[in-house]
């Protein structure tokens, strides 16, 4: 407990020692309604800046609480200075050596305090300015079985290897393609009139920009981490199987929001 005014925002009162109470939760790392945005950076400060600022522009009008968790996995000084200089209300910065994407993301998950966590690597850019956190909160609130909301534009022209494959990106497929694959896609609408999509397909988890309930992460466990010297790839396939076994529903936000910042163009289906 401290009486310091250093971190109080303008108009905020100091501690009131006559009001002795605690947060109404048994798990301080699962704050109801809080969004945590875990940003994983591996150098490339020009990409990091463009990526993070595009998201900040989207959610600037969001009136709920947001926690930012910045993980610099390569010790890049420019990224650290950028993160430190961002004027956001709740912020954590982690600096560590690069032992792989999944270890960095697990670090972010471990200290995040939100009920909902957005995975945001530093090579994804929001190409449509839409305040999507309110939309996500509506979906999660009204559809208790939704565990993951995908934010990537299904028709993203950059390195979009799942496009046209109903088992990985059913939002980009025709009704006939989805039906032949034994999957199903349907439309939903929130009580406030926002249209979005839901689907039952086996590979609803990926490392593209997604928002997950922390309850799903708790049930599926941390992302698989390869030991040093082994294949360092994401381990997405194993985690997809865990999420599929859990059986949570998958939604697509309904807005063509994020594009990969790579420059390899998708070559057909």
GROMACS .gro file of C-alpha atoms in nm:
model
  269
    1UNK     CA    1   0.000   0.000   0.000
    2UNK     CA    2   0.132   0.345  -0.086
    3UNK     CA    3  -0.002   0.697  -0.062
    4UNK     CA    4   0.207   0.813  -0.360
    5UNK     CA    5   0.027   1.040  -0.605
    6UNK     CA    6   0.279   0.965  -0.879
    7UNK     CA    7   0.057   0.726  -1.072
    8UNK     CA    8  -0.281   0.889  -1.012
    9UNK     CA    9  -0.457   1.030  -1.316
   10UNK     CA   10  -0.598   1.382  -1.305
   11UNK     CA   11  -0.905   1.400  -1.081
   12UNK     CA   12  -0.847   1.057  -0.928
   13UNK     CA   13  -0.862   1.048  -0.549
   14UNK     CA   14  -0.584   0.917  -0.329
   15UNK     CA   15  -0.616   0.601  -0.125
   16UNK     CA   16  -0.904   0.613   0.121
   17UNK     CA   17  -0.790   0.432   0.433
   18UNK     CA   18  -1.147   0.432   0.565
   19UNK     CA   19  -1.261   0.214   0.272
   20UNK     CA   20  -1.114  -0.128   0.343
   21UNK     CA   21  -1.215  -0.361   0.061
   22UNK     CA   22  -1.069  -0.585  -0.208
   23UNK     CA   23  -1.147  -0.672  -0.568
   24UNK     CA   24  -1.441  -0.907  -0.602
   25UNK     CA   25  -1.241  -1.193  -0.755
   26UNK     CA   26  -1.048  -1.495  -0.635
   27UNK     CA   27  -0.810  -1.468  -0.930
   28UNK     CA   28  -0.642  -1.132  -0.985
   29UNK     CA   29  -0.514  -1.262  -1.319
   30UNK     CA   30  -0.870  -1.298  -1.447
   31UNK     CA   31  -1.019  -0.951  -1.406
   32UNK     CA   32  -1.379  -0.958  -1.532
   33UNK     CA   33  -1.427  -0.759  -1.852
   34UNK     CA   34  -1.060  -0.660  -1.887
   35UNK     CA   35  -0.890  -0.697  -2.225
   36UNK     CA   36  -0.516  -0.769  -2.223
   37UNK     CA   37  -0.331  -0.709  -2.550
   38UNK     CA   38  -0.011  -0.915  -2.565
   39UNK     CA   39   0.226  -0.764  -2.822
   40UNK     CA   40   0.519  -0.987  -2.922
   41UNK     CA   41   0.806  -0.811  -3.098
   42UNK     CA   42   1.122  -0.960  -3.248
   43UNK     CA   43   1.311  -0.646  -3.351
   44UNK     CA   44   1.184  -0.475  -3.670
   45UNK     CA   45   1.094  -0.150  -3.487
   46UNK     CA   46   0.944   0.011  -3.797
   47UNK     CA   47   0.692  -0.276  -3.819
   48UNK     CA   48   0.629  -0.268  -3.446
   49UNK     CA   49   0.544   0.100  -3.448
   50UNK     CA   50   0.312   0.072  -3.749
   51UNK     CA   51   0.142  -0.238  -3.608
   52UNK     CA   52   0.078  -0.110  -3.254
   53UNK     CA   53  -0.031   0.238  -3.362
   54UNK     CA   54  -0.284   0.088  -3.606
   55UNK     CA   55  -0.445  -0.100  -3.315
   56UNK     CA   56  -0.433   0.204  -3.087
   57UNK     CA   57  -0.617   0.404  -3.355
   58UNK     CA   58  -0.888   0.137  -3.363
   59UNK     CA   59  -0.954   0.118  -2.991
   60UNK     CA   60  -0.900   0.482  -2.894
   61UNK     CA   61  -1.274   0.533  -2.836
   62UNK     CA   62  -1.320   0.213  -2.634
   63UNK     CA   63  -1.451   0.312  -2.291
   64UNK     CA   64  -1.347  -0.003  -2.103
   65UNK     CA   65  -1.016  -0.096  -1.944
   66UNK     CA   66  -0.728  -0.227  -2.156
   67UNK     CA   67  -0.398  -0.369  -2.036
   68UNK     CA   68  -0.100  -0.375  -2.274
   69UNK     CA   69   0.169  -0.640  -2.228
   70UNK     CA   70   0.470  -0.571  -2.449
   71UNK     CA   71   0.722  -0.853  -2.495
   72UNK     CA   72   1.046  -0.757  -2.674
   73UNK     CA   73   1.198  -1.094  -2.758
   74UNK     CA   74   1.514  -0.963  -2.921
   75UNK     CA   75   1.634  -0.688  -2.688
   76UNK     CA   76   1.571  -0.422  -2.953
   77UNK     CA   77   1.635  -0.079  -2.802
   78UNK     CA   78   1.409   0.109  -3.046
   79UNK     CA   79   1.114  -0.118  -2.961
   80UNK     CA   80   1.174  -0.073  -2.588
   81UNK     CA   81   1.187   0.306  -2.621
   82UNK     CA   82   0.867   0.301  -2.828
   83UNK     CA   83   0.685   0.084  -2.574
   84UNK     CA   84   0.808   0.299  -2.285
   85UNK     CA   85   0.690   0.617  -2.455
   86UNK     CA   86   0.335   0.501  -2.526
   87UNK     CA   87   0.080   0.689  -2.317
   88UNK     CA   88  -0.150   0.403  -2.219
   89UNK     CA   89  -0.314   0.357  -1.878
   90UNK     CA   90  -0.203   0.000  -1.799
   91UNK     CA   91   0.125  -0.124  -1.939
   92UNK     CA   92   0.381  -0.397  -1.871
   93UNK     CA   93   0.709  -0.431  -2.064
   94UNK     CA   94   0.910  -0.754  -2.077
   95UNK     CA   95   1.260  -0.769  -2.221
   96UNK     CA   96   1.418  -1.108  -2.277
   97UNK     CA   97   1.631  -1.314  -2.513
   98UNK     CA   98   1.457  -1.482  -2.803
   99UNK     CA   99   1.382  -1.845  -2.720
  100UNK     CA  100   1.097  -1.871  -2.965
  101UNK     CA  101   0.757  -1.729  -3.043
  102UNK     CA  102   0.561  -1.954  -2.810
  103UNK     CA  103   0.784  -1.889  -2.509
  104UNK     CA  104   0.740  -1.515  -2.564
  105UNK     CA  105   0.363  -1.549  -2.591
  106UNK     CA  106   0.346  -1.771  -2.282
  107UNK     CA  107   0.536  -1.501  -2.091
  108UNK     CA  108   0.272  -1.249  -2.196
  109UNK     CA  109  -0.013  -1.481  -2.101
  110UNK     CA  110   0.145  -1.555  -1.763
  111UNK     CA  111   0.139  -1.195  -1.640
  112UNK     CA  112  -0.170  -1.072  -1.823
  113UNK     CA  113  -0.463  -0.993  -1.596
  114UNK     CA  114  -0.752  -0.981  -1.844
  115UNK     CA  115  -1.050  -1.207  -1.880
  116UNK     CA  116  -0.990  -1.177  -2.255
  117UNK     CA  117  -0.646  -1.176  -2.420
  118UNK     CA  118  -0.560  -1.053  -2.769
  119UNK     CA  119  -0.255  -1.210  -2.933
  120UNK     CA  120  -0.082  -0.942  -3.141
  121UNK     CA  121   0.252  -1.015  -3.303
  122UNK     CA  122   0.433  -0.712  -3.443
  123UNK     CA  123   0.382  -0.800  -3.809
  124UNK     CA  124   0.005  -0.747  -3.816
  125UNK     CA  125  -0.159  -0.418  -3.913
  126UNK     CA  126  -0.519  -0.308  -3.869
  127UNK     CA  127  -0.623  -0.194  -4.216
  128UNK     CA  128  -0.977  -0.089  -4.120
  129UNK     CA  129  -1.035   0.154  -3.834
  130UNK     CA  130  -1.309  -0.014  -3.633
  131UNK     CA  131  -1.343  -0.013  -3.255
  132UNK     CA  132  -1.349  -0.390  -3.227
  133UNK     CA  133  -1.313  -0.447  -2.852
  134UNK     CA  134  -1.673  -0.345  -2.786
  135UNK     CA  135  -1.784  -0.583  -3.062
  136UNK     CA  136  -1.579  -0.865  -2.912
  137UNK     CA  137  -1.719  -0.798  -2.566
  138UNK     CA  138  -2.074  -0.817  -2.704
  139UNK     CA  139  -2.001  -1.150  -2.873
  140UNK     CA  140  -1.837  -1.302  -2.565
  141UNK     CA  141  -2.116  -1.174  -2.341
  142UNK     CA  142  -2.399  -1.305  -2.555
  143UNK     CA  143  -2.237  -1.629  -2.673
  144UNK     CA  144  -2.091  -1.805  -2.373
  145UNK     CA  145  -1.966  -2.094  -2.587
  146UNK     CA  146  -1.742  -1.870  -2.802
  147UNK     CA  147  -1.383  -1.918  -2.688
  148UNK     CA  148  -1.193  -1.750  -2.972
  149UNK     CA  149  -1.271  -1.455  -3.199
  150UNK     CA  150  -1.061  -1.429  -3.513
  151UNK     CA  151  -0.964  -1.080  -3.631
  152UNK     CA  152  -0.778  -1.145  -3.956
  153UNK     CA  153  -0.935  -1.046  -4.286
  154UNK     CA  154  -1.019  -1.385  -4.445
  155UNK     CA  155  -0.913  -1.245  -4.783
  156UNK     CA  156  -0.588  -1.086  -4.664
  157UNK     CA  157  -0.364  -1.086  -4.976
  158UNK     CA  158  -0.040  -1.135  -4.779
  159UNK     CA  159   0.092  -1.485  -4.692
  160UNK     CA  160  -0.261  -1.614  -4.648
  161UNK     CA  161  -0.194  -1.988  -4.682
  162UNK     CA  162  -0.528  -2.091  -4.531
  163UNK     CA  163  -0.736  -1.897  -4.782
  164UNK     CA  164  -0.982  -2.119  -4.965
  165UNK     CA  165  -0.925  -2.408  -4.720
  166UNK     CA  166  -1.243  -2.473  -4.519
  167UNK     CA  167  -1.061  -2.662  -4.243
  168UNK     CA  168  -0.844  -2.357  -4.171
  169UNK     CA  169  -1.021  -2.050  -4.307
  170UNK     CA  170  -1.387  -2.133  -4.366
  171UNK     CA  171  -1.475  -1.761  -4.376
  172UNK     CA  172  -1.303  -1.741  -4.718
  173UNK     CA  173  -1.485  -2.039  -4.869
  174UNK     CA  174  -1.805  -2.095  -5.057
  175UNK     CA  175  -2.098  -2.268  -4.892
  176UNK     CA  176  -2.034  -2.574  -5.108
  177UNK     CA  177  -1.665  -2.594  -5.009
  178UNK     CA  178  -1.754  -2.577  -4.642
  179UNK     CA  179  -2.026  -2.839  -4.680
  180UNK     CA  180  -1.796  -3.082  -4.864
  181UNK     CA  181  -1.538  -3.047  -4.586
  182UNK     CA  182  -1.799  -3.144  -4.327
  183UNK     CA  183  -1.795  -2.803  -4.160
  184UNK     CA  184  -2.061  -2.542  -4.103
  185UNK     CA  185  -2.060  -2.161  -4.111
  186UNK     CA  186  -2.352  -1.946  -4.003
  187UNK     CA  187  -2.437  -1.582  -3.944
  188UNK     CA  188  -2.508  -1.428  -3.606
  189UNK     CA  189  -2.604  -1.079  -3.490
  190UNK     CA  190  -2.543  -0.912  -3.154
  191UNK     CA  191  -2.825  -0.745  -2.964
  192UNK     CA  192  -2.685  -0.413  -3.087
  193UNK     CA  193  -2.707  -0.517  -3.452
  194UNK     CA  194  -2.347  -0.616  -3.534
  195UNK     CA  195  -2.323  -0.902  -3.785
  196UNK     CA  196  -2.053  -1.166  -3.745
  197UNK     CA  197  -1.987  -1.530  -3.836
  198UNK     CA  198  -1.949  -1.851  -3.641
  199UNK     CA  199  -1.822  -2.190  -3.754
  200UNK     CA  200  -1.752  -2.542  -3.636
  201UNK     CA  201  -1.417  -2.650  -3.781
  202UNK     CA  202  -1.117  -2.825  -3.629
  203UNK     CA  203  -0.849  -2.557  -3.659
  204UNK     CA  204  -1.003  -2.252  -3.495
  205UNK     CA  205  -0.686  -2.159  -3.307
  206UNK     CA  206  -0.392  -1.991  -3.479
  207UNK     CA  207  -0.126  -1.729  -3.408
  208UNK     CA  208  -0.296  -1.472  -3.629
  209UNK     CA  209  -0.459  -1.185  -3.436
  210UNK     CA  210  -0.720  -1.349  -3.216
  211UNK     CA  211  -0.895  -1.269  -2.890
  212UNK     CA  212  -0.926  -1.567  -2.654
  213UNK     CA  213  -1.103  -1.617  -2.328
  214UNK     CA  214  -0.837  -1.680  -2.067
  215UNK     CA  215  -1.055  -1.969  -1.949
  216UNK     CA  216  -0.972  -2.146  -2.279
  217UNK     CA  217  -0.599  -2.094  -2.224
  218UNK     CA  218  -0.630  -2.228  -1.869
  219UNK     CA  219  -0.808  -2.540  -1.996
  220UNK     CA  220  -0.574  -2.602  -2.290
  221UNK     CA  221  -0.254  -2.511  -2.107
  222UNK     CA  222   0.042  -2.303  -2.227
  223UNK     CA  223   0.156  -2.314  -2.588
  224UNK     CA  224   0.405  -2.596  -2.658
  225UNK     CA  225   0.764  -2.469  -2.637
  226UNK     CA  226   1.042  -2.644  -2.832
  227UNK     CA  227   1.374  -2.684  -2.651
  228UNK     CA  228   1.674  -2.488  -2.777
  229UNK     CA  229   1.818  -2.670  -3.078
  230UNK     CA  230   1.487  -2.823  -3.188
  231UNK     CA  231   1.241  -2.711  -3.457
  232UNK     CA  232   1.141  -2.358  -3.339
  233UNK     CA  233   0.811  -2.336  -3.528
  234UNK     CA  234   0.490  -2.234  -3.356
  235UNK     CA  235   0.346  -2.570  -3.261
  236UNK     CA  236   0.010  -2.441  -3.385
  237UNK     CA  237  -0.105  -2.787  -3.497
  238UNK     CA  238  -0.075  -2.933  -3.146
  239UNK     CA  239  -0.256  -2.640  -2.988
  240UNK     CA  240  -0.527  -2.651  -3.252
  241UNK     CA  241  -0.590  -3.013  -3.149
  242UNK     CA  242  -0.620  -2.910  -2.783
  243UNK     CA  243  -0.871  -2.636  -2.868
  244UNK     CA  244  -1.065  -2.872  -3.097
  245UNK     CA  245  -1.084  -3.132  -2.819
  246UNK     CA  246  -1.213  -2.865  -2.581
  247UNK     CA  247  -1.491  -2.794  -2.831
  248UNK     CA  248  -1.535  -2.419  -2.783
  249UNK     CA  249  -1.707  -2.224  -3.060
  250UNK     CA  250  -1.507  -2.003  -3.297
  251UNK     CA  251  -1.626  -1.666  -3.428
  252UNK     CA  252  -1.501  -1.424  -3.692
  253UNK     CA  253  -1.542  -1.059  -3.590
  254UNK     CA  254  -1.724  -0.982  -3.918
  255UNK     CA  255  -1.493  -0.694  -4.015
  256UNK     CA  256  -1.192  -0.732  -4.254
  257UNK     CA  257  -0.962  -0.599  -3.985
  258UNK     CA  258  -0.600  -0.724  -3.987
  259UNK     CA  259  -0.354  -0.794  -4.265
  260UNK     CA  260  -0.017  -0.961  -4.235
  261UNK     CA  261   0.267  -0.715  -4.303
  262UNK     CA  262   0.459  -0.969  -4.512
  263UNK     CA  263   0.501  -0.909  -4.881
  264UNK     CA  264   0.449  -1.262  -5.018
  265UNK     CA  265   0.131  -1.251  -5.222
  266UNK     CA  266  -0.117  -1.537  -5.200
  267UNK     CA  267  -0.093  -1.749  -5.515
  268UNK     CA  268  -0.446  -1.872  -5.576
  269UNK     CA  269  -0.607  -2.144  -5.368
   0.00000   0.00000   0.00000
